[in-house]
Amino acid sequence: TLSFYWGGVPQPDLAPRYLLGDTTSQFRVFVQGTGGNAFQLRDNMGQELTLPADLGVPHLVQFVQSATQQTLSGYVDLALVASVSLKNPTGYSGGLFKVGGYGNAFAFYGLLDDIRLYDTALSPAQLSGCTSFTTTSTTTTSTT
């Protein structure tokens, strides 16, 4: 399971902008590229999951790979957006892992926060425990 907060910054062009990746197995997470205005994960077997989202607003993004169910699922703001069957469960090769880019490719513009990588597939209930932000509302009362 991979979980992170996207800071909500539009990208300057349509080129793929890389958020996370390694240098040996071609695992990467990026925005835009072939999926347009979306978050995408591409694994070392060339399988891809696209999560359409407005990149101009903050989001909690989570990718969950279940080896037992042979699925890769993607969540945006705790809502399941997409899921695909895996041909072969992916594994991390142990190479260098880069936050904010992938190899020498285009880095993204903006903010990432609270990046979490788990060695197990979290359930939807467990995913909700990844939220470390709170929203507050204020009420203004006017008297005349």
mmCIF file of C-alpha atoms in Angstrom:
data_model
loop_
_atom_site.group_PDB
_atom_site.id
_atom_site.type_symbol
_atom_site.label_atom_id
_atom_site.label_comp_id
_atom_site.label_asym_id
_atom_site.label_seq_id
_atom_site.Cartn_x
_atom_site.Cartn_y
_atom_site.Cartn_z
ATOM 1 C CA THR A 1 0.000 0.000 0.000
ATOM 2 C CA LEU A 2 1.245 3.453 -0.944
ATOM 3 C CA SER A 3 -0.450 6.514 0.537
ATOM 4 C CA PHE A 4 0.312 10.227 0.127
ATOM 5 C CA TYR A 5 -1.231 13.669 0.174
ATOM 6 C CA TRP A 6 -1.162 15.721 -3.026
ATOM 7 C CA GLY A 7 -0.928 19.453 -2.373
ATOM 8 C CA GLY A 8 -3.256 20.548 -5.158
ATOM 9 C CA VAL A 9 -0.918 22.357 -7.538
ATOM 10 C CA PRO A 10 -1.776 22.364 -11.281
ATOM 11 C CA GLN A 11 1.122 21.316 -13.496
ATOM 12 C CA PRO A 12 2.631 23.785 -16.005
ATOM 13 C CA ASP A 13 2.165 21.592 -19.091
ATOM 14 C CA LEU A 14 0.834 18.224 -20.231
ATOM 15 C CA ALA A 15 4.087 16.299 -19.837
ATOM 16 C CA PRO A 16 4.075 13.404 -17.372
ATOM 17 C CA ARG A 17 5.279 14.699 -14.003
ATOM 18 C CA TYR A 18 6.794 12.076 -11.711
ATOM 19 C CA LEU A 19 6.016 11.958 -7.980
ATOM 20 C CA LEU A 20 7.702 8.719 -6.891
ATOM 21 C CA GLY A 21 9.688 5.951 -8.525
ATOM 22 C CA ASP A 22 12.711 3.731 -8.533
ATOM 23 C CA THR A 23 15.633 3.527 -10.890
ATOM 24 C CA THR A 24 15.810 -0.223 -11.478
ATOM 25 C CA SER A 25 12.393 -1.841 -11.958
ATOM 26 C CA GLN A 26 10.560 1.068 -13.618
ATOM 27 C CA PHE A 27 7.950 1.352 -10.843
ATOM 28 C CA ARG A 28 6.587 4.911 -10.832
ATOM 29 C CA VAL A 29 3.741 7.197 -9.817
ATOM 30 C CA PHE A 30 3.045 10.235 -11.958
ATOM 31 C CA VAL A 31 0.424 12.768 -12.935
ATOM 32 C CA GLN A 32 -0.796 13.531 -16.443
ATOM 33 C CA GLY A 33 0.958 11.610 -19.211
ATOM 34 C CA THR A 34 -1.202 8.995 -20.951
ATOM 35 C CA GLY A 35 -4.043 9.353 -18.428
ATOM 36 C CA GLY A 36 -4.512 13.095 -18.770
ATOM 37 C CA ASN A 37 -5.574 14.943 -15.612
ATOM 38 C CA ALA A 38 -5.008 11.967 -13.294
ATOM 39 C CA PHE A 39 -2.733 10.122 -10.896
ATOM 40 C CA GLN A 40 -1.156 7.043 -12.441
ATOM 41 C CA LEU A 41 0.827 4.104 -11.107
ATOM 42 C CA ARG A 42 2.843 1.974 -13.507
ATOM 43 C CA ASP A 43 4.464 -1.156 -12.148
ATOM 44 C CA ASN A 44 7.565 -3.027 -13.261
ATOM 45 C CA MET A 45 5.450 -5.307 -15.494
ATOM 46 C CA GLY A 46 4.020 -2.381 -17.493
ATOM 47 C CA GLN A 47 0.600 -2.608 -15.828
ATOM 48 C CA GLU A 48 -0.996 0.745 -15.160
ATOM 49 C CA LEU A 49 -3.761 2.129 -12.965
ATOM 50 C CA THR A 50 -5.231 5.561 -13.693
ATOM 51 C CA LEU A 51 -7.131 7.630 -11.122
ATOM 52 C CA PRO A 52 -8.818 10.655 -12.745
ATOM 53 C CA ALA A 53 -8.783 13.640 -10.385
ATOM 54 C CA ASP A 54 -8.648 17.422 -10.354
ATOM 55 C CA LEU A 55 -4.945 18.100 -9.796
ATOM 56 C CA GLY A 56 -5.709 21.679 -8.774
ATOM 57 C CA VAL A 57 -7.082 20.662 -5.369
ATOM 58 C CA PRO A 58 -5.552 18.652 -2.495
ATOM 59 C CA HIS A 59 -6.193 14.894 -2.392
ATOM 60 C CA LEU A 60 -5.362 11.844 -0.329
ATOM 61 C CA VAL A 61 -4.174 9.265 -2.887
ATOM 62 C CA GLN A 62 -3.751 5.570 -2.091
ATOM 63 C CA PHE A 63 -2.722 2.589 -4.200
ATOM 64 C CA VAL A 64 -3.290 -0.903 -2.786
ATOM 65 C CA GLN A 65 -1.851 -4.059 -4.323
ATOM 66 C CA SER A 66 -3.285 -7.341 -3.071
ATOM 67 C CA ALA A 67 -1.191 -10.351 -4.025
ATOM 68 C CA THR A 68 -3.836 -12.733 -2.652
ATOM 69 C CA GLN A 69 -6.656 -11.148 -4.671
ATOM 70 C CA GLN A 70 -4.354 -10.354 -7.635
ATOM 71 C CA THR A 71 -5.648 -6.757 -7.819
ATOM 72 C CA LEU A 72 -4.306 -3.229 -7.849
ATOM 73 C CA SER A 73 -6.802 -0.670 -6.542
ATOM 74 C CA GLY A 74 -6.670 3.104 -6.366
ATOM 75 C CA TYR A 75 -8.424 5.458 -3.978
ATOM 76 C CA VAL A 76 -8.784 9.238 -4.073
ATOM 77 C CA ASP A 77 -9.989 10.834 -0.845
ATOM 78 C CA LEU A 78 -10.863 7.358 0.518
ATOM 79 C CA ALA A 79 -13.200 6.560 -2.413
ATOM 80 C CA LEU A 80 -12.350 3.595 -4.643
ATOM 81 C CA VAL A 81 -11.778 5.070 -8.114
ATOM 82 C CA ALA A 82 -10.345 2.161 -10.115
ATOM 83 C CA SER A 83 -9.176 -1.419 -9.784
ATOM 84 C CA VAL A 84 -7.440 -3.762 -12.215
ATOM 85 C CA SER A 85 -6.540 -7.444 -12.169
ATOM 86 C CA LEU A 86 -2.828 -8.113 -12.001
ATOM 87 C CA LYS A 87 -1.189 -10.456 -14.467
ATOM 88 C CA ASN A 88 1.770 -10.887 -12.163
ATOM 89 C CA PRO A 89 2.040 -9.450 -8.667
ATOM 90 C CA THR A 90 4.640 -6.735 -8.684
ATOM 91 C CA GLY A 91 7.570 -6.493 -6.374
ATOM 92 C CA TYR A 92 10.016 -3.810 -5.553
ATOM 93 C CA SER A 93 13.505 -4.625 -6.755
ATOM 94 C CA GLY A 94 15.401 -2.972 -3.928
ATOM 95 C CA GLY A 95 16.966 -0.257 -6.071
ATOM 96 C CA LEU A 96 17.056 3.417 -5.232
ATOM 97 C CA PHE A 97 13.627 4.866 -4.494
ATOM 98 C CA LYS A 98 13.169 8.508 -5.394
ATOM 99 C CA VAL A 99 10.587 10.892 -3.950
ATOM 100 C CA GLY A 100 9.849 13.828 -6.242
ATOM 101 C CA GLY A 101 10.923 12.224 -9.488
ATOM 102 C CA TYR A 102 11.765 9.120 -11.480
ATOM 103 C CA GLY A 103 15.209 8.731 -12.975
ATOM 104 C CA ASN A 104 16.041 11.900 -14.913
ATOM 105 C CA ALA A 105 12.459 12.445 -16.104
ATOM 106 C CA PHE A 106 10.230 15.455 -15.460
ATOM 107 C CA ALA A 107 9.784 16.195 -11.769
ATOM 108 C CA PHE A 108 6.412 17.455 -10.597
ATOM 109 C CA TYR A 109 5.558 20.913 -9.316
ATOM 110 C CA GLY A 110 3.872 21.182 -5.956
ATOM 111 C CA LEU A 111 3.662 19.487 -2.603
ATOM 112 C CA LEU A 112 3.598 15.908 -1.345
ATOM 113 C CA ASP A 113 3.032 15.162 2.308
ATOM 114 C CA ASP A 114 2.661 12.206 4.653
ATOM 115 C CA ILE A 115 4.084 9.627 2.228
ATOM 116 C CA ARG A 116 3.487 6.134 3.617
ATOM 117 C CA LEU A 117 4.592 2.795 2.194
ATOM 118 C CA TYR A 118 3.252 -0.402 3.783
ATOM 119 C CA ASP A 119 4.403 -3.959 3.183
ATOM 120 C CA THR A 120 0.821 -5.219 3.212
ATOM 121 C CA ALA A 121 -2.451 -4.501 1.428
ATOM 122 C CA LEU A 122 -4.537 -2.309 3.726
ATOM 123 C CA SER A 123 -8.304 -2.799 3.862
ATOM 124 C CA PRO A 124 -10.653 0.144 3.189
ATOM 125 C CA ALA A 125 -11.181 0.493 6.957
ATOM 126 C CA GLN A 126 -7.421 0.598 7.519
ATOM 127 C CA LEU A 127 -7.000 3.173 4.740
ATOM 128 C CA SER A 128 -9.239 5.576 6.608
ATOM 129 C CA GLY A 129 -6.708 5.406 9.458
ATOM 130 C CA CYS A 130 -4.127 6.995 7.158
ATOM 131 C CA THR A 131 -5.855 10.341 7.376
ATOM 132 C CA SER A 132 -3.851 12.665 9.521
ATOM 133 C CA PHE A 133 -5.629 15.843 8.540
ATOM 134 C CA THR A 134 -8.723 17.386 9.991
ATOM 135 C CA THR A 135 -11.061 19.913 8.549
ATOM 136 C CA THR A 136 -12.592 22.579 10.672
ATOM 137 C CA SER A 137 -15.543 24.765 10.017
ATOM 138 C CA THR A 138 -16.298 28.080 11.593
ATOM 139 C CA THR A 139 -19.623 29.714 12.077
ATOM 140 C CA THR A 140 -19.923 33.457 11.954
ATOM 141 C CA THR A 141 -22.871 35.086 13.658
ATOM 142 C CA SER A 142 -23.808 38.614 12.813
ATOM 143 C CA THR A 143 -25.982 40.740 15.025
ATOM 144 C CA THR A 144 -27.530 43.984 13.909
#
